[in-house]
Each structure stands twice: as structure tokens, then as C-alpha cells.
PDB file of C-alpha atoms in Angstrom:
ATOM      1  CA  MET S   1     -12.769  13.223 -25.280  1.00 70.00           C
ATOM      2  CA  SER S   2     -13.579  12.264 -21.683  1.00 69.00           C
ATOM      3  CA  HIS S   3     -13.450  14.540 -18.619  1.00 77.00           C
ATOM      4  CA  ARG S   4     -14.494  11.757 -16.269  1.00 91.00           C
ATOM      5  CA  PRO S   5     -11.452  11.116 -14.039  1.00 96.00           C
ATOM      6  CA  VAL S   6      -9.544   7.889 -14.489  1.00 98.00           C
ATOM      7  CA  LEU S   7      -7.858   6.245 -11.516  1.00 98.00           C
ATOM      8  CA  LEU S   8      -4.240   5.351 -12.265  1.00 98.00           C
ATOM      9  CA  VAL S   9      -2.803   3.086  -9.581  1.00 98.00           C
ATOM     10  CA  VAL S  10       0.944   3.755  -9.414  1.00 98.00           C
ATOM     11  CA  ALA S  11       2.764   0.606  -8.319  1.00 97.00           C
ATOM     12  CA  HIS S  12       6.450   0.179  -7.628  1.00 94.00           C
ATOM     13  CA  GLY S  13       6.917  -2.838  -9.896  1.00 95.00           C
ATOM     14  CA  SER S  14       9.049  -5.913  -9.342  1.00 96.00           C
ATOM     15  CA  ARG S  15      10.921  -8.640 -11.171  1.00 95.00           C
ATOM     16  CA  ASP S  16       8.730 -11.060  -9.189  1.00 97.00           C
ATOM     17  CA  PRO S  17       5.687 -11.827 -11.378  1.00 97.00           C
ATOM     18  CA  ARG S  18       3.531 -12.183  -8.260  1.00 97.00           C
ATOM     19  CA  HIS S  19       3.797  -8.424  -7.731  1.00 97.00           C
ATOM     20  CA  ALA S  20       2.156  -7.360 -11.014  1.00 97.00           C
ATOM     21  CA  ALA S  21      -0.434 -10.140 -10.671  1.00 98.00           C
ATOM     22  CA  THR S  22      -1.390  -8.846  -7.225  1.00 98.00           C
ATOM     23  CA  VAL S  23      -1.663  -5.258  -8.435  1.00 98.00           C
ATOM     24  CA  ALA S  24      -3.904  -6.441 -11.278  1.00 98.00           C
ATOM     25  CA  ALA S  25      -6.102  -8.385  -8.833  1.00 98.00           C
ATOM     26  CA  LEU S  26      -6.437  -5.334  -6.601  1.00 98.00           C
ATOM     27  CA  CYS S  27      -7.443  -3.193  -9.587  1.00 98.00           C
ATOM     28  CA  ARG S  28     -10.079  -5.759 -10.536  1.00 98.00           C
ATOM     29  CA  ARG S  29     -11.523  -5.602  -7.031  1.00 98.00           C
ATOM     30  CA  VAL S  30     -11.687  -1.795  -7.202  1.00 98.00           C
ATOM     31  CA  ARG S  31     -13.483  -2.019 -10.560  1.00 98.00           C
ATOM     32  CA  ALA S  32     -15.971  -4.449  -9.059  1.00 98.00           C
ATOM     33  CA  LEU S  33     -16.755  -1.922  -6.332  1.00 98.00           C
ATOM     34  CA  ARG S  34     -17.041   0.957  -8.814  1.00 98.00           C
ATOM     35  CA  PRO S  35     -18.018  -0.368 -12.262  1.00 98.00           C
ATOM     36  CA  ASP S  36     -18.448   3.207 -13.493  1.00 97.00           C
ATOM     37  CA  LEU S  37     -14.815   4.088 -12.731  1.00 98.00           C
ATOM     38  CA  ARG S  38     -12.004   3.324 -15.139  1.00 98.00           C
ATOM     39  CA  VAL S  39      -9.066   1.882 -13.197  1.00 98.00           C
ATOM     40  CA  GLU S  40      -5.631   1.416 -14.757  1.00 98.00           C
ATOM     41  CA  ALA S  41      -2.193   0.559 -13.366  1.00 98.00           C
ATOM     42  CA  GLY S  42       1.232   1.980 -14.136  1.00 98.00           C
ATOM     43  CA  HIS S  43       4.585   0.917 -12.717  1.00 98.00           C
ATOM     44  CA  LEU S  44       7.704   2.809 -11.737  1.00 96.00           C
ATOM     45  CA  ASP S  45      10.000  -0.018 -12.769  1.00 96.00           C
ATOM     46  CA  PHE S  46      10.255  -3.569 -14.131  1.00 96.00           C
ATOM     47  CA  ASN S  47       6.632  -4.000 -15.280  1.00 97.00           C
ATOM     48  CA  ALA S  48       4.580  -2.671 -18.168  1.00 97.00           C
ATOM     49  CA  PRO S  49       2.974  -0.349 -18.677  1.00 98.00           C
ATOM     50  CA  SER S  50       5.245   2.193 -17.054  1.00 98.00           C
ATOM     51  CA  VAL S  51       3.599   5.276 -15.589  1.00 98.00           C
ATOM     52  CA  PRO S  52       4.531   7.433 -18.629  1.00 98.00           C
ATOM     53  CA  GLN S  53       3.265   4.742 -21.005  1.00 98.00           C
ATOM     54  CA  ALA S  54      -0.050   4.524 -19.158  1.00 98.00           C
ATOM     55  CA  LEU S  55      -0.499   8.306 -19.175  1.00 98.00           C
ATOM     56  CA  ARG S  56       0.390   8.627 -22.864  1.00 98.00           C
ATOM     57  CA  ARG S  57      -2.150   5.948 -23.742  1.00 98.00           C
ATOM     58  CA  LEU S  58      -4.877   7.662 -21.721  1.00 98.00           C
ATOM     59  CA  ASP S  59      -4.073  10.999 -23.341  1.00 97.00           C
ATOM     60  CA  ALA S  60      -4.222   9.446 -26.807  1.00 97.00           C
ATOM     61  CA  GLU S  61      -7.645   8.012 -25.971  1.00 97.00           C
ATOM     62  CA  GLY S  62      -8.967  11.460 -25.113  1.00 97.00           C
ATOM     63  CA  VAL S  63      -8.874  11.215 -21.319  1.00 97.00           C
ATOM     64  CA  ARG S  64      -8.369  14.641 -19.767  1.00 96.00           C
ATOM     65  CA  ASP S  65      -8.362  14.004 -15.999  1.00 97.00           C
ATOM     66  CA  VAL S  66      -6.345  11.381 -14.151  1.00 98.00           C
ATOM     67  CA  VAL S  67      -5.977  10.725 -10.434  1.00 98.00           C
ATOM     68  CA  ALA S  68      -2.591   9.093  -9.853  1.00 98.00           C
ATOM     69  CA  LEU S  69      -2.695   7.086  -6.651  1.00 98.00           C
ATOM     70  CA  PRO S  70       0.606   5.795  -5.194  1.00 97.00           C
ATOM     71  CA  LEU S  71       0.235   2.186  -4.066  1.00 97.00           C
ATOM     72  CA  LEU S  72       2.368   2.996  -1.046  1.00 96.00           C
ATOM     73  CA  LEU S  73       1.693   2.685   2.668  1.00 97.00           C
ATOM     74  CA  THR S  74       3.871   5.587   3.824  1.00 95.00           C
ATOM     75  CA  ARG S  75       5.295   8.839   2.497  1.00 91.00           C
ATOM     76  CA  ALA S  76       8.875   7.746   1.890  1.00 86.00           C
ATOM     77  CA  PHE S  77      11.293   8.356  -1.002  1.00 80.00           C
ATOM     78  CA  HIS S  78       9.073   7.037  -3.788  1.00 81.00           C
ATOM     79  CA  ALA S  79       6.118   9.142  -2.637  1.00 88.00           C
ATOM     80  CA  LYS S  80       8.157  12.294  -2.054  1.00 90.00           C
ATOM     81  CA  SER S  81      10.534  12.146  -5.007  1.00 89.00           C
ATOM     82  CA  ASP S  82      10.192   9.398  -7.642  1.00 93.00           C
ATOM     83  CA  ILE S  83       6.469   9.540  -8.300  1.00 96.00           C
ATOM     84  CA  PRO S  84       6.126  13.362  -8.329  1.00 96.00           C
ATOM     85  CA  ALA S  85       9.097  13.612 -10.719  1.00 96.00           C
ATOM     86  CA  VAL S  86       7.698  11.026 -13.138  1.00 96.00           C
ATOM     87  CA  LEU S  87       4.269  12.637 -13.085  1.00 97.00           C
ATOM     88  CA  ARG S  88       5.634  16.159 -13.601  1.00 96.00           C
ATOM     89  CA  GLU S  89       7.853  15.124 -16.497  1.00 97.00           C
ATOM     90  CA  THR S  90       5.095  13.191 -18.240  1.00 97.00           C
ATOM     91  CA  GLU S  91       2.425  15.818 -17.636  1.00 95.00           C
ATOM     92  CA  ALA S  92       4.704  18.490 -19.139  1.00 97.00           C
ATOM     93  CA  ARG S  93       4.729  16.505 -22.394  1.00 97.00           C
ATOM     94  CA  LEU S  94       0.960  16.023 -22.334  1.00 98.00           C
ATOM     95  CA  PRO S  95      -0.495  19.532 -21.921  1.00 96.00           C
ATOM     96  CA  ARG S  96      -4.087  18.417 -22.461  1.00 96.00           C
ATOM     97  CA  LEU S  97      -3.931  15.963 -19.555  1.00 97.00           C
ATOM     98  CA  ARG S  98      -4.496  17.057 -15.967  1.00 96.00           C
ATOM     99  CA  VAL S  99      -2.980  14.718 -13.357  1.00 97.00           C
ATOM    100  CA  THR S 100      -3.986  14.984  -9.706  1.00 97.00           C
ATOM    101  CA  ARG S 101      -1.811  13.135  -7.237  1.00 97.00           C
ATOM    102  CA  ALA S 102      -3.666  11.286  -4.468  1.00 98.00           C
ATOM    103  CA  ASP S 103      -2.310  10.704  -0.984  1.00 97.00           C
ATOM    104  CA  VAL S 104      -0.482   7.517  -0.061  1.00 97.00           C
ATOM    105  CA  LEU S 105      -2.623   4.829   1.531  1.00 98.00           C
ATOM    106  CA  GLY S 106      -1.475   4.985   5.121  1.00 97.00           C
ATOM    107  CA  PRO S 107      -2.077   5.478   7.870  1.00 96.00           C
ATOM    108  CA  HIS S 108      -5.748   4.513   7.833  1.00 97.00           C
ATOM    109  CA  PRO S 109      -8.027   2.232   9.901  1.00 97.00           C
ATOM    110  CA  LEU S 110      -8.885   0.232   6.774  1.00 98.00           C
ATOM    111  CA  LEU S 111      -5.261  -0.926   6.623  1.00 98.00           C
ATOM    112  CA  THR S 112      -5.358  -2.354  10.128  1.00 97.00           C
ATOM    113  CA  ALA S 113      -8.700  -3.944   9.269  1.00 97.00           C
ATOM    114  CA  ALA S 114      -7.002  -5.607   6.290  1.00 98.00           C
ATOM    115  CA  LEU S 115      -4.159  -6.796   8.542  1.00 98.00           C
ATOM    116  CA  GLU S 116      -6.723  -8.310  10.908  1.00 97.00           C
ATOM    117  CA  ARG S 117      -8.376 -10.080   7.974  1.00 98.00           C
ATOM    118  CA  ARG S 118      -5.079 -11.621   6.889  1.00 98.00           C
ATOM    119  CA  LEU S 119      -4.320 -12.778  10.426  1.00 98.00           C
ATOM    120  CA  ARG S 120      -7.734 -14.431  10.721  1.00 97.00           C
ATOM    121  CA  GLN S 121      -7.046 -16.248   7.452  1.00 98.00           C
ATOM    122  CA  VAL S 122      -4.124 -18.073   9.090  1.00 98.00           C
ATOM    123  CA  GLY S 123      -5.987 -18.901  12.280  1.00 97.00           C
ATOM    124  CA  VAL S 124      -5.098 -15.985  14.543  1.00 97.00           C
ATOM    125  CA  ASP S 125      -8.219 -15.451  16.643  1.00 92.00           C
ATOM    126  CA  PRO S 126      -8.818 -12.009  18.170  1.00 90.00           C
ATOM    127  CA  ALA S 127     -10.231 -13.889  21.160  1.00 91.00           C
ATOM    128  CA  ASP S 128      -6.635 -14.947  21.890  1.00 92.00           C
ATOM    129  CA  ALA S 129      -5.314 -11.383  21.794  1.00 94.00           C
ATOM    130  CA  GLY S 130      -4.283 -11.563  25.440  1.00 94.00           C
ATOM    131  CA  SER S 131      -1.646 -14.190  24.660  1.00 95.00           C
ATOM    132  CA  THR S 132      -0.694 -13.201  21.106  1.00 98.00           C
ATOM    133  CA  GLY S 133       1.958 -10.695  20.121  1.00 98.00           C
ATOM    134  CA  ILE S 134       2.152  -9.178  16.638  1.00 98.00           C
ATOM    135  CA  VAL S 135       5.163  -8.145  14.595  1.00 98.00           C
ATOM    136  CA  LEU S 136       4.090  -5.462  12.129  1.00 98.00           C
ATOM    137  CA  ALA S 137       6.661  -6.133   9.409  1.00 98.00           C
ATOM    138  CA  ALA S 138       7.050  -3.324   6.877  1.00 98.00           C
ATOM    139  CA  ALA S 139       9.345  -3.018   3.885  1.00 96.00           C
ATOM    140  CA  GLY S 140      11.505  -0.394   5.574  1.00 95.00           C
ATOM    141  CA  SER S 141      12.853   3.019   4.644  1.00 93.00           C
ATOM    142  CA  SER S 142      15.686   5.401   5.378  1.00 92.00           C
ATOM    143  CA  ASP S 143      13.088   8.165   5.764  1.00 93.00           C
ATOM    144  CA  PRO S 144      12.521   8.935   9.483  1.00 94.00           C
ATOM    145  CA  GLU S 145       8.969  10.111   8.811  1.00 93.00           C
ATOM    146  CA  ALA S 146       8.027   6.774   7.241  1.00 94.00           C
ATOM    147  CA  ILE S 147       9.600   4.815  10.112  1.00 95.00           C
ATOM    148  CA  ALA S 148       7.754   6.942  12.662  1.00 95.00           C
ATOM    149  CA  VAL S 149       4.442   6.332  10.882  1.00 96.00           C
ATOM    150  CA  ILE S 150       4.953   2.553  11.040  1.00 97.00           C
ATOM    151  CA  ALA S 151       5.765   2.740  14.755  1.00 96.00           C
ATOM    152  CA  GLU S 152       2.669   4.844  15.399  1.00 97.00           C
ATOM    153  CA  THR S 153       0.551   2.450  13.336  1.00 97.00           C
ATOM    154  CA  ALA S 154       1.738  -0.419  15.543  1.00 97.00           C
ATOM    155  CA  ARG S 155       0.940   1.519  18.729  1.00 97.00           C
ATOM    156  CA  GLU S 156      -2.506   2.533  17.514  1.00 96.00           C
ATOM    157  CA  TRP S 157      -3.327  -0.967  16.278  1.00 96.00           C
ATOM    158  CA  ARG S 158      -2.468  -2.461  19.651  1.00 95.00           C
ATOM    159  CA  ARG S 159      -4.414   0.246  21.502  1.00 94.00           C
ATOM    160  CA  THR S 160      -7.581  -0.357  19.503  1.00 93.00           C
ATOM    161  CA  THR S 161      -7.507  -4.163  19.327  1.00 91.00           C
ATOM    162  CA  GLY S 162      -5.878  -5.410  22.537  1.00 91.00           C
ATOM    163  CA  TRP S 163      -3.086  -7.656  21.250  1.00 96.00           C
ATOM    164  CA  CYS S 164      -0.853  -8.336  24.233  1.00 96.00           C
ATOM    165  CA  ALA S 165       2.224  -6.891  22.515  1.00 97.00           C
ATOM    166  CA  MET S 166       3.094  -5.246  19.230  1.00 97.00           C
ATOM    167  CA  ARG S 167       6.456  -4.478  17.651  1.00 98.00           C
ATOM    168  CA  PRO S 168       7.274  -2.889  14.308  1.00 98.00           C
ATOM    169  CA  ALA S 169       9.979  -4.460  12.145  1.00 98.00           C
ATOM    170  CA  PHE S 170      11.551  -3.701   8.785  1.00 98.00           C
ATOM    171  CA  ALA S 171      12.854  -5.781   5.917  1.00 97.00           C
ATOM    172  CA  SER S 172      15.431  -3.169   4.892  1.00 96.00           C
ATOM    173  CA  ALA S 173      17.103   0.131   5.744  1.00 92.00           C
ATOM    174  CA  SER S 174      16.094   0.356   9.398  1.00 93.00           C
ATOM    175  CA  PRO S 175      16.176  -1.934  12.453  1.00 96.00           C
ATOM    176  CA  PRO S 176      14.764  -4.006  13.946  1.00 97.00           C
ATOM    177  CA  ARG S 177      14.561  -6.868  11.474  1.00 98.00           C
ATOM    178  CA  THR S 178      11.625  -9.255  11.571  1.00 98.00           C
ATOM    179  CA  ALA S 179      13.604 -12.008  13.286  1.00 98.00           C
ATOM    180  CA  ASP S 180      14.834  -9.602  15.974  1.00 98.00           C
ATOM    181  CA  ALA S 181      11.307  -8.370  16.689  1.00 98.00           C
ATOM    182  CA  VAL S 182      10.037 -11.955  17.005  1.00 98.00           C
ATOM    183  CA  ARG S 183      12.853 -12.786  19.437  1.00 98.00           C
ATOM    184  CA  ALA S 184      12.165  -9.645  21.448  1.00 98.00           C
ATOM    185  CA  LEU S 185       8.534 -10.654  21.911  1.00 98.00           C
ATOM    186  CA  ARG S 186       9.624 -14.132  23.011  1.00 98.00           C
ATOM    187  CA  ALA S 187      12.047 -12.542  25.497  1.00 98.00           C
ATOM    188  CA  ASP S 188       9.140 -10.513  26.878  1.00 97.00           C
ATOM    189  CA  GLY S 189       7.284 -13.754  27.580  1.00 97.00           C
ATOM    190  CA  VAL S 190       4.783 -13.635  24.733  1.00 97.00           C
ATOM    191  CA  ARG S 191       3.501 -17.164  24.159  1.00 94.00           C
ATOM    192  CA  ARG S 192       2.322 -16.864  20.561  1.00 97.00           C
ATOM    193  CA  VAL S 193       3.900 -14.598  17.965  1.00 98.00           C
ATOM    194  CA  ALA S 194       2.328 -13.745  14.620  1.00 98.00           C
ATOM    195  CA  VAL S 195       4.037 -11.786  11.857  1.00 98.00           C
ATOM    196  CA  ALA S 196       1.782  -9.482   9.851  1.00 98.00           C
ATOM    197  CA  PRO S 197       3.458  -8.230   6.648  1.00 98.00           C
ATOM    198  CA  TYR S 198       2.589  -4.583   6.149  1.00 98.00           C
ATOM    199  CA  VAL S 199       3.180  -4.727   2.404  1.00 98.00           C
ATOM    200  CA  VAL S 200       0.814  -4.714  -0.535  1.00 98.00           C
ATOM    201  CA  ALA S 201       2.276  -7.326  -2.876  1.00 98.00           C
ATOM    202  CA  PRO S 202       4.733 -10.241  -2.859  1.00 97.00           C
ATOM    203  CA  GLY S 203       8.335  -9.694  -3.868  1.00 96.00           C
ATOM    204  CA  PHE S 204      11.895  -9.548  -2.604  1.00 96.00           C
ATOM    205  CA  LEU S 205      11.255  -7.666   0.656  1.00 96.00           C
ATOM    206  CA  PRO S 206       8.136  -9.648   1.624  1.00 97.00           C
ATOM    207  CA  ASP S 207      10.182 -12.811   1.047  1.00 98.00           C
ATOM    208  CA  ARG S 208      12.782 -11.379   3.424  1.00 98.00           C
ATOM    209  CA  ILE S 209      10.041 -10.817   6.009  1.00 98.00           C
ATOM    210  CA  ALA S 210       8.954 -14.450   5.624  1.00 98.00           C
ATOM    211  CA  ALA S 211      12.530 -15.660   5.995  1.00 98.00           C
ATOM    212  CA  GLY S 212      12.960 -13.645   9.178  1.00 98.00           C
ATOM    213  CA  ALA S 213       9.734 -15.030  10.614  1.00 98.00           C
ATOM    214  CA  ALA S 214      10.884 -18.587   9.902  1.00 98.00           C
ATOM    215  CA  GLU S 215      14.399 -17.965  11.228  1.00 98.00           C
ATOM    216  CA  ALA S 216      13.133 -16.758  14.606  1.00 98.00           C
ATOM    217  CA  GLY S 217      10.390 -19.369  14.884  1.00 98.00           C
ATOM    218  CA  ALA S 218       7.299 -17.195  14.655  1.00 98.00           C
ATOM    219  CA  ASP S 219       4.147 -19.243  15.151  1.00 98.00           C
ATOM    220  CA  VAL S 220       2.210 -17.666  12.290  1.00 98.00           C
ATOM    221  CA  LEU S 221       2.970 -15.671   9.146  1.00 98.00           C
ATOM    222  CA  ALA S 222       0.046 -13.853   7.570  1.00 98.00           C
ATOM    223  CA  PRO S 223      -0.232 -13.204   3.819  1.00 98.00           C
ATOM    224  CA  VAL S 224       0.515  -9.790   2.335  1.00 98.00           C
ATOM    225  CA  LEU S 225      -2.360  -7.317   2.087  1.00 98.00           C
ATOM    226  CA  GLY S 226      -2.854  -8.095  -1.602  1.00 98.00           C
ATOM    227  CA  ASP S 227      -6.366  -7.538  -2.920  1.00 98.00           C
ATOM    228  CA  ALA S 228      -8.011  -7.366   0.505  1.00 98.00           C
ATOM    229  CA  PRO S 229     -11.467  -5.753   0.227  1.00 98.00           C
ATOM    230  CA  GLU S 230     -10.446  -3.136   2.777  1.00 98.00           C
ATOM    231  CA  LEU S 231      -7.514  -2.115   0.597  1.00 98.00           C
ATOM    232  CA  ALA S 232      -9.763  -1.727  -2.432  1.00 98.00           C
ATOM    233  CA  ARG S 233     -12.128   0.455  -0.408  1.00 98.00           C
ATOM    234  CA  LEU S 234      -9.189   2.562   0.744  1.00 98.00           C
ATOM    235  CA  LEU S 235      -8.086   3.149  -2.852  1.00 98.00           C
ATOM    236  CA  LEU S 236     -11.549   4.488  -3.605  1.00 98.00           C
ATOM    237  CA  THR S 237     -11.434   6.687  -0.507  1.00 98.00           C
ATOM    238  CA  ARG S 238      -8.122   8.235  -1.599  1.00 98.00           C
ATOM    239  CA  PHE S 239      -9.497   8.627  -5.135  1.00 98.00           C
ATOM    240  CA  ARG S 240     -12.561  10.499  -3.855  1.00 98.00           C
ATOM    241  CA  GLN S 241     -10.452  12.748  -1.654  1.00 98.00           C
ATOM    242  CA  ALA S 242      -8.141  13.645  -4.529  1.00 98.00           C
ATOM    243  CA  SER S 243     -11.058  14.219  -6.892  1.00 96.00           C
ATOM    244  CA  LEU S 244     -12.685  16.620  -4.427  1.00 94.00           C
ATOM    245  CA  ARG S 245      -9.429  18.553  -4.020  1.00 90.00           C
ATOM    246  CA  SER S 246      -9.076  18.754  -7.768  1.00 85.00           C
ATOM    247  CA  ALA S 247     -12.622  20.011  -8.248  1.00 82.00           C
ATOM    248  CA  ALA S 248     -12.530  22.555  -5.403  1.00 72.00           C
ATOM    249  CA  PRO S 249     -10.729  25.399  -7.274  1.00 54.00           C
ATOM    250  CA  ALA S 250     -13.096  25.111 -10.227  1.00 48.00           C
ATOM    251  CA  ALA S 251     -16.092  25.296  -7.886  1.00 43.00           C
ATOM    252  CA  ALA S 252     -14.710  28.252  -5.928  1.00 39.00           C
TER     253      ALA S 252
END
């Protein structure tokens, strides 16, 4: 029996094999930063193990404390409904297992640091910020709170880094689309436009972001966040925060 908390990264899952491979790479990077921490992944759909399968296996191995961390950038439908429901249902069947739900990843300065890293990888120099506009291209949501968080992230990123212009865009559910945001920056006179996908792993919606960038003639398309070191550090930050919350009642 082990009371040392295990970190369970809860990913959405995808039919695109690149998605699961990216989640696995991110988990490996987290393990490298914290060799003493057991890090596992569970998926809501498409990929194995599912979240219930991962929790049942941990319970069978004698694990008693799990921190379930949604691999999500905003608090939208999956964070508010799907993941809590799956965790509640599974935990009810596993009475010996205590599951603490961590916060979603965003907003956080480490995410914008990861975006900057990805832009530098494709040759976008912060020294050229005065002539470069950025499209912050997220997956999209019908949840107004999630959309507002993306818009605020774009405003704060521009304020702290000095890019000449910044526009949010969405691959689904909410306008503007990536192509429309690129065209809007061009119409504003921005000379160089870079699209920064605000998504963790490749898949259908990131491909739609890439298609929109190409359609509107963006100069640069950055990679997805993937296993960026900043993202791995952020997972550990959310894990620590959740672990402290979980331990607080016992210490009181």
C-alpha cells in the first residue's frame, strides 16, 4: 500500500496517434524533473488507458492518493462536467482511493513562456516584436468563461512582451477563425504575422488551425505546446497546489 500521491494526467484523447504520443512525451519530461513522483496518463476518449482504467489499476496496486490533473488550458465543458463526472463515478467504485482534482493549466505565465519558446523555434525573434503580430489560436469553446480567458491571455501576453498586435482565434465553436484573425492583422498593417497554437497536442483542431494559417498566408506557424519544459514545470506546479489543498484538512 502506498500513500505517496500519484499524478494522473487526464488527457482528452484523439484518434490522431500524435496526440497520445505527445501526452506520453510530456509525462516523460515531468518524470525527468521529478524522478520520485509516479506520473501516469488517462484519457477521456479514444486512447488507452481510459481514466477509469488508470484509476482501477492504481487502486489494485495499492495506491491510495491520486492527483488528477486535467491537461486543459481553460475551464470549459470538459473541466466543468466530463472530468468531474468520470472521477466521481470511478471514485465511488473505489472507496479506498482518494482522488484530488487539480486545477486546469491556464492561465499561467509558464504557458506564455512556452508559446514564446515555440515561436523562437520557427525563427520569430522577440527583437522584431515591433513589426510582428501574433494570432493566439486556441481550440475554441462554447463556454463564455473559456473564451474570455483566452482573450485576456492574449491581452496580457501582448502587454508583457511588446508584440505589435495580438488577436485571439478559435478552431471551433466561437469566432474569429484563425484565417480571419490573420487577415485582420494584415488589414491593420501588420507586416509579419505568426500563428501560435494554444493547444497541447496535435490532432483535428490543431490541424484546422494550421489550415487557417496557410489559407490566410500567415508568415509563420509555430508548433503546438507539446512537451515544452515550461509545460512540464506547470504540471508540477498544479500538482503541488492540489497536494497542499488535499493535505490541509488533515493538518488542521
